[in-house]
């Protein structure tokens, strides 16, 4: 059965010598045949199902060691962040243990606080998986590209992010940061669909073209942000995503790996099964 | 293709002459063949997908008339509430437009307020679907059966609930209240699995047997609650659920009907497609 293995997925990890320019958005590393991705997409479904339920069960059982997962999705418009939420998270996870939060422009109150303040309430509790659709990286991406903060403040933020994530990891959260990487051509195709298909109009914003014109500046900002904040405890993965199902397949593998590494077991019962079976028989 | 049609699902609506005793939990009204339910389960998937996206799109477009949906799930232990959340909501809806809230025992602060207070923050916003896994009906079910509130307070609550739901409906929320109705035998089978299977231990609570011993009192409380609060704008549906997939199929049909009745269309674009195509071409 074709799949993207854990080690293949880990190949996409951003290391110190990472060059975004070297990543081909059309590639599908680990998969060869054209229908491989359809098969590979479901390989980890049962494991994800069980591992997430186990995580949630440990959270419910107040196991302080249950741990949690934070999946950060940060990519250009139409790169498939929403599709990951829908088809990876929605289709394989139990919503009761999942918290999805899409971050837009900060409110006035949020903007008055340190940039990390608004993310705190949405961090995963023990037993939970939290998904950030856009994230604290907006503050070193769009804010850098559009010069919405002074250069020295942007500089400060890389370190602040590393500290924030290191602290979070120390509290037991596995962090996976994903950039679904699409080509400029593929984005044009996607935007064209949003502009011409009335069912997709609601997803289109004329500002998307303004951002598109700043493509190379954005890529430079991603390059810097990812290399400066990809750490052992909070690695970035740059996933080729012109084939969106490939990207979703890799995200499943990464989630599988993260959940597995939490090392949870099914919680021991806080009751005596024999006693309860007897009570059931008499009820 | 076998399906549970809207009119068949509506047959399960609780009317003034409803008798819970007359509902056979093993029945599958509308379906005959043993594999009918597997086919019927997916009949409305594409419609649900589109209708929910349309609802969400209208919410995003600040359409005050977008409306919303509240699905209330209230049933005995092991009746399949969690499975509905997972397999109906999770698998067909976009999580971004969905808010699932499981209600447990009220906190001290919540208990100090009127019983309806804690539900307000979880009501759906325009464009959203909210799902209550247990609900304000706990206050006239467990609280009645276990005499946790004086009889006159319980009495008062039926009217308060009707007023609360009528007001909510007037603000544009379609309300669907579902009791997945299982037999006492089927519950015993489910509890046995939870007691004996280590993967299911976390779902078991010795208190479940205490509730089970009060089965007939609970059924009486459901009978009263459902007949007194099943209104045109907030109807109850008592769904035979010993076949859990049948129950989930009916819930899909009811959600389809509710979403359809909101009468949304795709929001008109707030941009000129020709202008944007030209901008795209130049970008």
Coordinates of C-alpha atoms in Angstrom, one line a residue:
Chain A
X1 CA 0.0 0.0 0.0
X2 CA 1.5 3.4 -1.0
X3 CA 1.9 5.8 1.9
X4 CA 4.0 8.7 3.1
X5 CA 5.9 7.1 5.9
X6 CA 7.0 9.0 9.1
X7 CA 10.5 9.2 7.8
X8 CA 9.4 10.5 4.4
X9 CA 7.3 13.1 6.1
X10 CA 10.2 14.1 8.4
X11 CA 12.3 14.8 5.3
X12 CA 10.1 17.8 4.8
X13 CA 11.2 19.3 8.0
X14 CA 12.8 22.7 7.9
X15 CA 16.4 22.6 9.0
X16 CA 19.1 25.2 9.3
X17 CA 20.0 25.0 5.6
X18 CA 16.5 25.1 4.3
X19 CA 15.9 27.0 1.1
X20 CA 12.3 27.5 0.3
X21 CA 13.3 28.1 -3.4
X22 CA 14.5 24.5 -3.5
X23 CA 11.0 23.1 -2.7
X24 CA 9.0 22.2 -5.8
X25 CA 5.3 22.8 -5.0
X26 CA 4.3 20.2 -7.6
X27 CA 6.4 17.4 -6.1
X28 CA 4.9 14.5 -4.1
X29 CA 7.9 13.0 -2.3
X30 CA 7.4 9.4 -1.3
X31 CA 4.6 8.8 -3.8
X32 CA 5.0 7.9 -7.4
X33 CA 1.9 6.6 -9.2
X34 CA -0.8 9.1 -10.0
X35 CA -3.4 7.2 -7.9
X36 CA -0.9 6.6 -5.0
X37 CA -2.2 9.6 -3.2
X38 CA -5.8 8.4 -3.1
X39 CA -4.6 5.2 -1.4
X40 CA -2.0 6.8 0.8
X41 CA -4.5 9.3 2.1
X42 CA -6.3 6.7 4.2
X43 CA -3.4 4.6 5.5
X44 CA -3.2 6.2 9.0
X45 CA -7.0 6.7 9.5
X46 CA -7.6 3.9 11.9
X47 CA -4.4 4.8 13.9
X48 CA -5.4 8.5 14.1
X49 CA -8.8 7.6 15.2
X50 CA -7.5 5.4 18.0
X51 CA -4.6 7.6 19.1
X52 CA -6.8 10.7 19.3
X53 CA -9.5 8.9 21.3
X54 CA -6.7 7.7 23.6
X55 CA -5.4 11.2 24.0
X56 CA -8.9 12.5 24.7
X57 CA -9.6 9.7 27.1
X58 CA -6.4 10.5 29.1
X59 CA -7.5 14.2 29.2
X60 CA -10.9 13.2 30.5
X61 CA -9.2 10.9 33.1
X62 CA -7.3 14.0 34.4
X63 CA -4.0 12.4 33.4
X64 CA -1.6 15.3 33.8
X65 CA 0.8 13.6 31.4
X66 CA -1.8 13.2 28.7
X67 CA -0.1 15.9 26.6
X68 CA -1.7 17.7 23.7
X69 CA -1.1 18.7 20.1
X70 CA -0.9 22.0 18.4
X71 CA -1.1 22.1 14.6
X72 CA -0.2 25.4 13.1
X73 CA -1.3 26.0 9.5
X74 CA 0.3 29.0 7.8
X75 CA 0.3 29.4 4.1
X76 CA -0.6 31.7 1.2
X77 CA -4.2 32.3 0.1
X78 CA -5.8 29.2 -1.4
X79 CA -2.9 26.9 -0.2
X80 CA -5.4 24.5 1.3
X81 CA -5.5 25.3 5.1
X82 CA -9.3 25.0 5.2
X83 CA -9.2 21.7 3.4
X84 CA -6.8 20.3 6.0
X85 CA -9.1 21.3 8.7
X86 CA -12.0 19.7 7.0
X87 CA -10.6 16.6 5.5
X88 CA -7.8 15.7 7.9
X89 CA -9.2 16.9 11.2
X90 CA -12.9 16.7 10.6
X91 CA -12.9 13.3 8.9
X92 CA -10.6 11.4 11.3
X93 CA -10.9 13.1 14.7
X94 CA -13.6 13.3 17.3
X95 CA -14.7 16.9 17.5
X96 CA -15.0 16.7 21.2
X97 CA -11.3 16.6 21.6
X98 CA -10.5 19.2 18.9
X99 CA -10.4 23.0 19.0
X100 CA -10.1 24.7 15.7
X101 CA -9.4 28.4 15.6
X102 CA -9.1 30.6 12.6
X103 CA -7.2 33.9 13.2
X104 CA -8.1 37.0 11.3
X105 CA -6.9 40.5 11.7
X106 CA -6.5 41.3 15.4
X107 CA -9.2 43.3 17.1
X108 CA -8.4 46.7 18.6
X109 CA -8.2 45.1 22.0
X110 CA -5.9 42.4 20.8
X111 CA -3.7 44.8 18.9
X112 CA -3.3 46.7 22.2
X113 CA -1.6 43.7 23.8
X114 CA 1.6 41.9 23.0
X115 CA 1.2 40.0 19.8
X116 CA 1.1 36.6 21.5
X117 CA -1.7 37.5 23.9
X118 CA -4.6 36.6 21.7
X119 CA -3.3 33.0 21.1
X120 CA -3.1 31.9 24.7
X121 CA -6.8 31.2 25.2
X122 CA -6.8 28.9 22.2
X123 CA -3.8 26.7 23.2
X124 CA -4.8 23.0 23.6
X125 CA -5.7 21.7 27.1
X126 CA -4.3 18.3 28.1
X127 CA -6.0 15.7 25.9
X128 CA -6.9 18.1 23.2
X129 CA -5.7 18.8 19.6
X130 CA -5.8 22.5 18.7
X131 CA -5.6 23.7 15.1
X132 CA -4.6 27.2 14.3
X133 CA -5.7 28.3 10.8
X134 CA -3.3 31.2 10.5
X135 CA -1.4 32.0 13.6
X136 CA 1.1 34.0 15.5
X137 CA 3.2 33.8 12.4
X138 CA 1.0 36.5 10.8
X139 CA 3.0 38.8 13.0
X140 CA 6.3 38.1 11.3
X141 CA 4.8 37.5 7.8
X142 CA 2.1 39.9 6.7
X143 CA 3.4 42.4 9.3
X144 CA 6.9 42.2 7.9
X145 CA 5.9 42.3 4.3
X146 CA 3.6 45.2 4.8
X147 CA 5.8 46.9 7.3
X148 CA 3.0 47.0 9.9
X149 CA 5.5 47.0 12.7
X150 CA 9.0 48.5 13.1
X151 CA 11.8 46.3 12.0
X152 CA 13.2 46.0 15.5
X153 CA 9.9 44.8 16.8
X154 CA 9.7 42.2 14.0
X155 CA 13.2 41.1 14.9
X156 CA 12.2 40.7 18.6
X157 CA 9.2 38.5 17.6
X158 CA 11.3 35.6 16.3
X159 CA 12.9 35.1 19.6
X160 CA 9.6 35.7 21.5
X161 CA 8.0 33.0 19.3
X162 CA 10.7 30.5 20.0
X163 CA 10.5 31.2 23.7
X164 CA 6.7 30.9 23.6
X165 CA 6.7 27.6 21.8
X166 CA 9.6 26.2 23.9
X167 CA 7.6 26.9 27.0
X168 CA 4.5 25.3 25.5
X169 CA 6.4 22.2 24.5
X170 CA 7.8 22.0 28.0
X171 CA 4.2 21.8 29.3
X172 CA 3.6 18.7 27.2
X173 CA 2.3 20.0 23.9
X174 CA 3.6 18.5 20.6
X175 CA 3.8 21.3 18.1
X176 CA 3.6 20.8 14.3
X177 CA 3.9 23.8 12.1
X178 CA 2.9 23.3 8.5
X179 CA 3.4 25.6 5.5
X180 CA 1.4 24.2 2.6
X181 CA 3.6 25.4 -0.2
X182 CA 1.9 26.2 -3.5
X183 CA 3.2 27.6 -6.8
X184 CA 2.2 31.1 -8.0
X185 CA 0.6 29.4 -11.0
X186 CA -1.5 27.1 -8.9
X187 CA -2.7 30.1 -6.8
X188 CA -3.8 31.9 -10.0
X189 CA -5.8 28.9 -11.0
X190 CA -7.5 28.7 -7.6
X191 CA -8.2 32.4 -7.5
X192 CA -9.7 32.3 -10.9
X193 CA -12.1 29.6 -9.7
X194 CA -13.1 31.8 -6.7
X195 CA -13.7 34.8 -8.9
X196 CA -15.7 32.9 -11.6
X197 CA -17.7 30.3 -9.6
X198 CA -20.6 31.9 -7.6
X199 CA -20.3 29.1 -5.1
X200 CA -16.8 30.2 -4.3
X201 CA -17.3 34.0 -4.4
X202 CA -17.5 34.1 -0.6
X203 CA -14.0 32.8 -0.3
X204 CA -12.5 35.6 -2.5
X205 CA -11.3 38.9 -1.3
X206 CA -9.8 41.5 -3.6
X207 CA -7.0 41.9 -1.1
X208 CA -5.8 38.4 -2.1
X209 CA -4.5 39.9 -5.4
X210 CA -2.6 42.6 -3.4
X211 CA -0.9 39.9 -1.4
X212 CA -0.2 37.9 -4.6
X213 CA 1.7 40.9 -6.0
X214 CA 3.9 40.7 -3.0
X215 CA 4.6 37.0 -3.6
X216 CA 8.4 37.2 -3.6
X217 CA 8.4 39.4 -0.4
X218 CA 6.1 36.8 1.2
X219 CA 8.4 33.9 0.2
X220 CA 11.4 35.8 1.7
X221 CA 9.4 36.4 4.9
X222 CA 8.5 32.7 5.1
X223 CA 12.1 31.7 4.5
X224 CA 13.3 33.8 7.4
X225 CA 10.4 32.9 9.7
X226 CA 10.7 29.2 9.2
X227 CA 14.5 29.0 9.5
X228 CA 14.6 31.1 12.6
X229 CA 11.8 29.4 14.4
X230 CA 12.0 25.7 13.3
X231 CA 13.3 24.1 16.5
X232 CA 13.4 20.5 17.8
X233 CA 10.4 21.0 19.9
X234 CA 8.4 23.1 17.3
X235 CA 9.6 22.1 13.8
X236 CA 8.3 23.6 10.6
X237 CA 7.3 21.4 7.7
X238 CA 7.2 22.9 4.2
X239 CA 4.8 20.6 2.3
X240 CA 4.5 20.7 -1.5
X241 CA 0.8 21.4 -2.0
X242 CA -0.1 21.9 -5.6
X243 CA -1.4 18.4 -5.1
X244 CA -3.6 19.3 -2.1
X245 CA -4.4 15.7 -1.3
X246 CA -0.7 15.0 -1.0
X247 CA -0.4 17.8 1.5
X248 CA -3.3 16.4 3.6
X249 CA -1.7 12.9 3.5
X250 CA 1.5 14.3 4.9
X251 CA -0.3 16.2 7.6
X252 CA -2.0 12.9 8.6
X253 CA 1.4 11.2 8.9
X254 CA 2.8 14.1 11.0
X255 CA -0.2 13.9 13.3
X256 CA 0.1 10.2 13.6
X257 CA 3.8 10.6 14.5
X258 CA 3.0 13.4 17.1
X259 CA 0.2 11.4 18.7
X260 CA 2.2 8.3 18.9
X261 CA 5.1 10.1 20.5
X262 CA 2.9 11.3 23.3
X263 CA 3.1 7.7 24.5
X264 CA -0.3 7.5 26.0
X265 CA -2.0 4.2 27.0
X266 CA -5.7 3.6 27.6
X267 CA -6.3 4.9 31.1
X268 CA -6.7 2.3 33.8
X269 CA -10.3 2.0 34.9
X270 CA -11.3 3.8 38.1
X271 CA -13.7 1.0 38.8
X272 CA -13.6 -2.8 39.3
X273 CA -14.9 -4.4 36.2
X274 CA -16.1 -7.6 38.0
X275 CA -18.0 -5.6 40.5
X276 CA -19.6 -3.5 37.8
X277 CA -20.5 -6.5 35.7
X278 CA -22.3 -7.9 38.7
X279 CA -24.1 -4.6 39.3
X280 CA -25.1 -4.6 35.6
X281 CA -26.5 -8.1 35.8
X282 CA -28.6 -7.1 38.8
X283 CA -29.8 -3.9 37.2
Chain B
X1 CA -31.5 4.3 -3.5
X2 CA -33.0 3.6 -0.1
X3 CA -33.2 6.7 2.1
X4 CA -35.1 8.1 5.0
X5 CA -37.0 10.9 3.3
X6 CA -37.9 14.2 4.9
X7 CA -41.5 13.2 5.3
X8 CA -40.5 9.8 6.9
X9 CA -38.2 11.6 9.3
X10 CA -40.9 14.1 10.1
X11 CA -43.1 11.1 11.1
X12 CA -40.8 10.7 14.1
X13 CA -41.8 14.1 15.4
X14 CA -43.3 14.3 18.9
X15 CA -46.9 15.5 18.7
X16 CA -49.5 16.1 21.4
X17 CA -50.5 12.4 21.5
X18 CA -47.0 11.1 21.6
X19 CA -46.5 8.0 23.7
X20 CA -42.9 7.0 24.2
X21 CA -44.0 3.5 25.1
X22 CA -45.3 3.1 21.6
X23 CA -41.9 3.7 20.0
X24 CA -40.0 0.5 19.2
X25 CA -36.2 1.2 19.6
X26 CA -35.4 -1.6 17.3
X27 CA -37.5 -0.3 14.4
X28 CA -36.1 1.5 11.3
X29 CA -39.1 3.3 9.8
X30 CA -38.7 4.0 6.2
X31 CA -36.0 1.4 5.7
X32 CA -36.5 -2.3 5.0
X33 CA -33.5 -4.3 3.8
X34 CA -30.7 -5.0 6.2
X35 CA -28.2 -3.1 4.1
X36 CA -30.6 -0.2 3.4
X37 CA -29.2 1.8 6.2
X38 CA -25.6 1.7 4.9
X39 CA -26.8 3.1 1.6
X40 CA -29.3 5.6 3.1
X41 CA -26.7 7.0 5.4
X42 CA -24.9 8.8 2.6
X43 CA -27.9 10.0 0.5
X44 CA -27.8 13.6 1.8
X45 CA -24.1 14.0 2.2
X46 CA -23.5 16.3 -0.8
X47 CA -26.5 18.4 0.0
X48 CA -25.5 18.8 3.6
X49 CA -22.0 19.7 2.5
X50 CA -23.3 22.4 0.2
X51 CA -26.1 23.7 2.4
X52 CA -23.8 24.1 5.4
X53 CA -21.1 25.8 3.4
X54 CA -23.8 28.2 2.1
X55 CA -25.0 28.9 5.6
X56 CA -21.4 29.6 6.7
X57 CA -20.8 31.8 3.7
X58 CA -23.8 33.9 4.5
X59 CA -22.7 34.2 8.1
X60 CA -19.3 35.3 6.9
X61 CA -20.9 37.8 4.5
X62 CA -22.7 39.3 7.6
X63 CA -26.1 38.4 6.2
X64 CA -28.4 39.1 9.1
X65 CA -30.9 36.7 7.6
X66 CA -28.4 33.8 7.3
X67 CA -30.0 32.0 10.2
X68 CA -28.5 29.2 12.2
X69 CA -29.2 25.7 13.5
X70 CA -29.3 24.3 17.0
X71 CA -29.2 20.5 17.3
X72 CA -30.0 19.3 20.8
X73 CA -29.0 15.7 21.6
X74 CA -30.6 14.3 24.7
X75 CA -30.7 10.6 25.5
X76 CA -29.8 7.9 28.0
X77 CA -26.2 6.7 28.5
X78 CA -24.8 4.8 25.4
X79 CA -27.7 6.0 23.2
X80 CA -25.2 7.3 20.6
X81 CA -25.0 11.1 21.1
X82 CA -21.3 11.1 20.7
X83 CA -21.6 9.0 17.5
X84 CA -23.9 11.5 16.0
X85 CA -21.4 14.3 16.8
X86 CA -18.7 12.3 15.2
X87 CA -20.3 10.6 12.2
X88 CA -23.0 13.1 11.2
X89 CA -21.4 16.4 12.2
X90 CA -17.7 15.7 11.9
X91 CA -17.9 13.8 8.6
X92 CA -20.2 16.0 6.6
X93 CA -19.7 19.5 8.0
X94 CA -16.9 22.1 7.9
X95 CA -15.8 22.5 11.5
X96 CA -15.3 26.2 11.0
X97 CA -19.0 26.7 11.0
X98 CA -19.8 24.2 13.8
X99 CA -19.8 24.6 17.5
X100 CA -20.1 21.4 19.6
X101 CA -20.7 21.7 23.3
X102 CA -21.0 18.8 25.7
X103 CA -22.8 19.8 29.0
X104 CA -21.9 18.0 32.2
X105 CA -22.9 18.7 35.7
X106 CA -23.2 22.5 36.3
X107 CA -20.3 24.2 38.0
X108 CA -21.0 26.0 41.3
X109 CA -21.1 29.3 39.5
X110 CA -23.5 28.0 36.9
X111 CA -25.7 26.4 39.5
X112 CA -26.0 29.8 41.2
X113 CA -27.7 31.2 38.1
X114 CA -31.0 30.5 36.5
X115 CA -30.7 27.0 34.8
X116 CA -30.8 28.5 31.3
X117 CA -27.9 30.9 31.9
X118 CA -25.0 28.5 31.1
X119 CA -26.4 27.7 27.7
X120 CA -26.6 31.2 26.3
X121 CA -22.9 31.5 25.4
X122 CA -23.1 28.4 23.3
X123 CA -26.1 29.3 21.1
X124 CA -25.3 29.4 17.4
X125 CA -24.3 32.7 15.8
X126 CA -25.7 33.5 12.4
X127 CA -24.2 31.1 9.9
X128 CA -23.3 28.5 12.6
X129 CA -24.6 25.1 13.5
X130 CA -24.4 24.5 17.3
X131 CA -24.7 21.0 18.7
X132 CA -25.6 20.4 22.4
X133 CA -24.5 17.0 23.6
X134 CA -26.9 17.0 26.6
X135 CA -28.6 20.3 27.2
X136 CA -31.0 22.4 29.2
X137 CA -33.2 19.3 29.3
X138 CA -31.0 17.8 32.0
X139 CA -32.8 20.3 34.3
X140 CA -36.2 18.6 33.7
X141 CA -34.8 15.0 33.3
X142 CA -32.1 14.0 35.8
X143 CA -33.2 16.9 38.1
X144 CA -36.8 15.6 38.1
X145 CA -35.9 12.0 38.5
X146 CA -33.4 12.6 41.3
X147 CA -35.5 15.3 42.8
X148 CA -32.6 17.8 42.7
X149 CA -35.0 20.7 42.5
X150 CA -38.4 21.3 44.1
X151 CA -41.4 20.1 42.0
X152 CA -42.7 23.6 41.5
X153 CA -39.3 24.7 40.1
X154 CA -39.3 21.7 37.7
X155 CA -42.9 22.7 36.7
X156 CA -41.7 26.3 36.0
X157 CA -38.9 25.1 33.8
X158 CA -41.1 23.5 31.0
X159 CA -42.6 26.9 30.3
X160 CA -39.3 28.7 30.7
X161 CA -37.8 26.3 28.1
X162 CA -40.6 26.9 25.6
X163 CA -40.2 30.7 26.0
X164 CA -36.4 30.4 25.6
X165 CA -36.6 28.3 22.5
X166 CA -39.4 30.4 21.0
X167 CA -37.3 33.5 21.4
X168 CA -34.3 31.7 19.9
X169 CA -36.4 30.6 16.9
X170 CA -37.7 34.1 16.4
X171 CA -34.1 35.3 16.1
X172 CA -33.7 32.9 13.1
X173 CA -32.4 29.7 14.7
X174 CA -33.8 26.4 13.4
X175 CA -34.1 24.1 16.4
X176 CA -34.0 20.3 16.2
X177 CA -34.3 18.3 19.4
X178 CA -33.4 14.6 19.1
X179 CA -33.9 11.8 21.6
X180 CA -32.0 8.7 20.4
X181 CA -34.3 6.1 21.9
X182 CA -32.6 2.8 22.9
X183 CA -34.0 -0.3 24.6
X184 CA -32.9 -1.2 28.1
X185 CA -31.5 -4.5 26.6
X186 CA -29.4 -2.6 24.1
X187 CA -28.1 -0.3 26.8
X188 CA -27.0 -3.4 28.9
X189 CA -25.1 -4.7 25.8
X190 CA -23.3 -1.3 25.4
X191 CA -22.5 -1.0 29.1
X192 CA -21.1 -4.5 29.1
X193 CA -18.7 -3.5 26.3
X194 CA -17.6 -0.4 28.2
X195 CA -17.0 -2.5 31.3
X196 CA -15.1 -5.3 29.6
X197 CA -13.2 -3.5 26.8
X198 CA -10.1 -1.6 28.1
X199 CA -10.5 0.8 25.2
X200 CA -13.9 1.7 26.3
X201 CA -13.3 1.9 30.1
X202 CA -12.9 5.7 30.0
X203 CA -16.5 6.0 28.8
X204 CA -17.9 4.1 31.7
X205 CA -19.0 5.6 34.9
X206 CA -20.4 3.5 37.8
X207 CA -23.2 6.1 38.1
X208 CA -24.5 4.9 34.7
X209 CA -25.9 1.8 36.5
X210 CA -27.6 4.0 39.1
X211 CA -29.3 5.9 36.3
X212 CA -30.2 2.6 34.6
X213 CA -32.0 1.4 37.7
X214 CA -34.2 4.5 37.3
X215 CA -35.0 3.7 33.7
X216 CA -38.8 3.8 34.0
X217 CA -38.6 7.1 35.9
X218 CA -36.4 8.5 33.2
X219 CA -38.8 7.4 30.5
X220 CA -41.6 9.1 32.3
X221 CA -39.6 12.3 32.6
X222 CA -38.8 12.1 28.9
X223 CA -42.4 11.6 28.0
X224 CA -43.4 14.7 30.0
X225 CA -40.5 16.8 28.8
X226 CA -41.0 16.0 25.2
X227 CA -44.7 16.4 25.0
X228 CA -44.6 19.7 26.9
X229 CA -41.8 21.3 25.0
X230 CA -42.3 19.9 21.4
X231 CA -43.4 23.0 19.6
X232 CA -43.7 24.0 15.9
X233 CA -40.5 26.0 16.2
X234 CA -38.6 23.6 18.4
X235 CA -39.9 20.1 17.7
X236 CA -38.7 16.9 19.4
X237 CA -37.9 13.8 17.4
X238 CA -37.8 10.5 19.1
X239 CA -35.6 8.3 16.9
X240 CA -35.4 4.5 17.3
X241 CA -31.7 3.9 18.0
X242 CA -30.9 0.3 18.7
X243 CA -29.7 0.6 15.1
X244 CA -27.3 3.5 15.7
X245 CA -26.7 4.0 12.0
X246 CA -30.4 4.4 11.4
X247 CA -30.5 7.1 14.0
X248 CA -27.6 9.0 12.4
X249 CA -29.3 8.7 9.0
X250 CA -32.4 10.3 10.3
X251 CA -30.4 13.1 12.0
X252 CA -28.8 13.8 8.6
X253 CA -32.3 14.0 7.0
X254 CA -33.5 16.4 9.7
X255 CA -30.4 18.6 9.3
X256 CA -30.9 18.6 5.6
X257 CA -34.5 19.7 6.0
X258 CA -33.6 22.4 8.5
X259 CA -30.7 23.8 6.4
X260 CA -32.9 23.8 3.3
X261 CA -35.7 25.6 5.1
X262 CA -33.3 28.5 6.0
X263 CA -33.7 29.4 2.3
X264 CA -30.1 30.7 1.9
X265 CA -28.6 31.4 -1.5
X266 CA -24.9 31.9 -2.3
X267 CA -24.1 35.4 -1.2
X268 CA -23.7 37.9 -4.0
X269 CA -20.1 38.9 -4.6
X270 CA -18.9 42.2 -3.1
X271 CA -16.6 42.6 -6.0
X272 CA -16.9 42.9 -9.8
X273 CA -15.7 39.5 -11.2
X274 CA -14.6 41.1 -14.5
X275 CA -12.5 43.7 -12.8
X276 CA -10.9 41.0 -10.6
X277 CA -10.1 38.7 -13.5
X278 CA -8.3 41.5 -15.1
X279 CA -6.4 42.3 -11.9
X280 CA -5.5 38.6 -11.6
X281 CA -4.3 38.5 -15.2
X282 CA -2.0 41.5 -14.5
X283 CA -0.7 40.1 -11.2

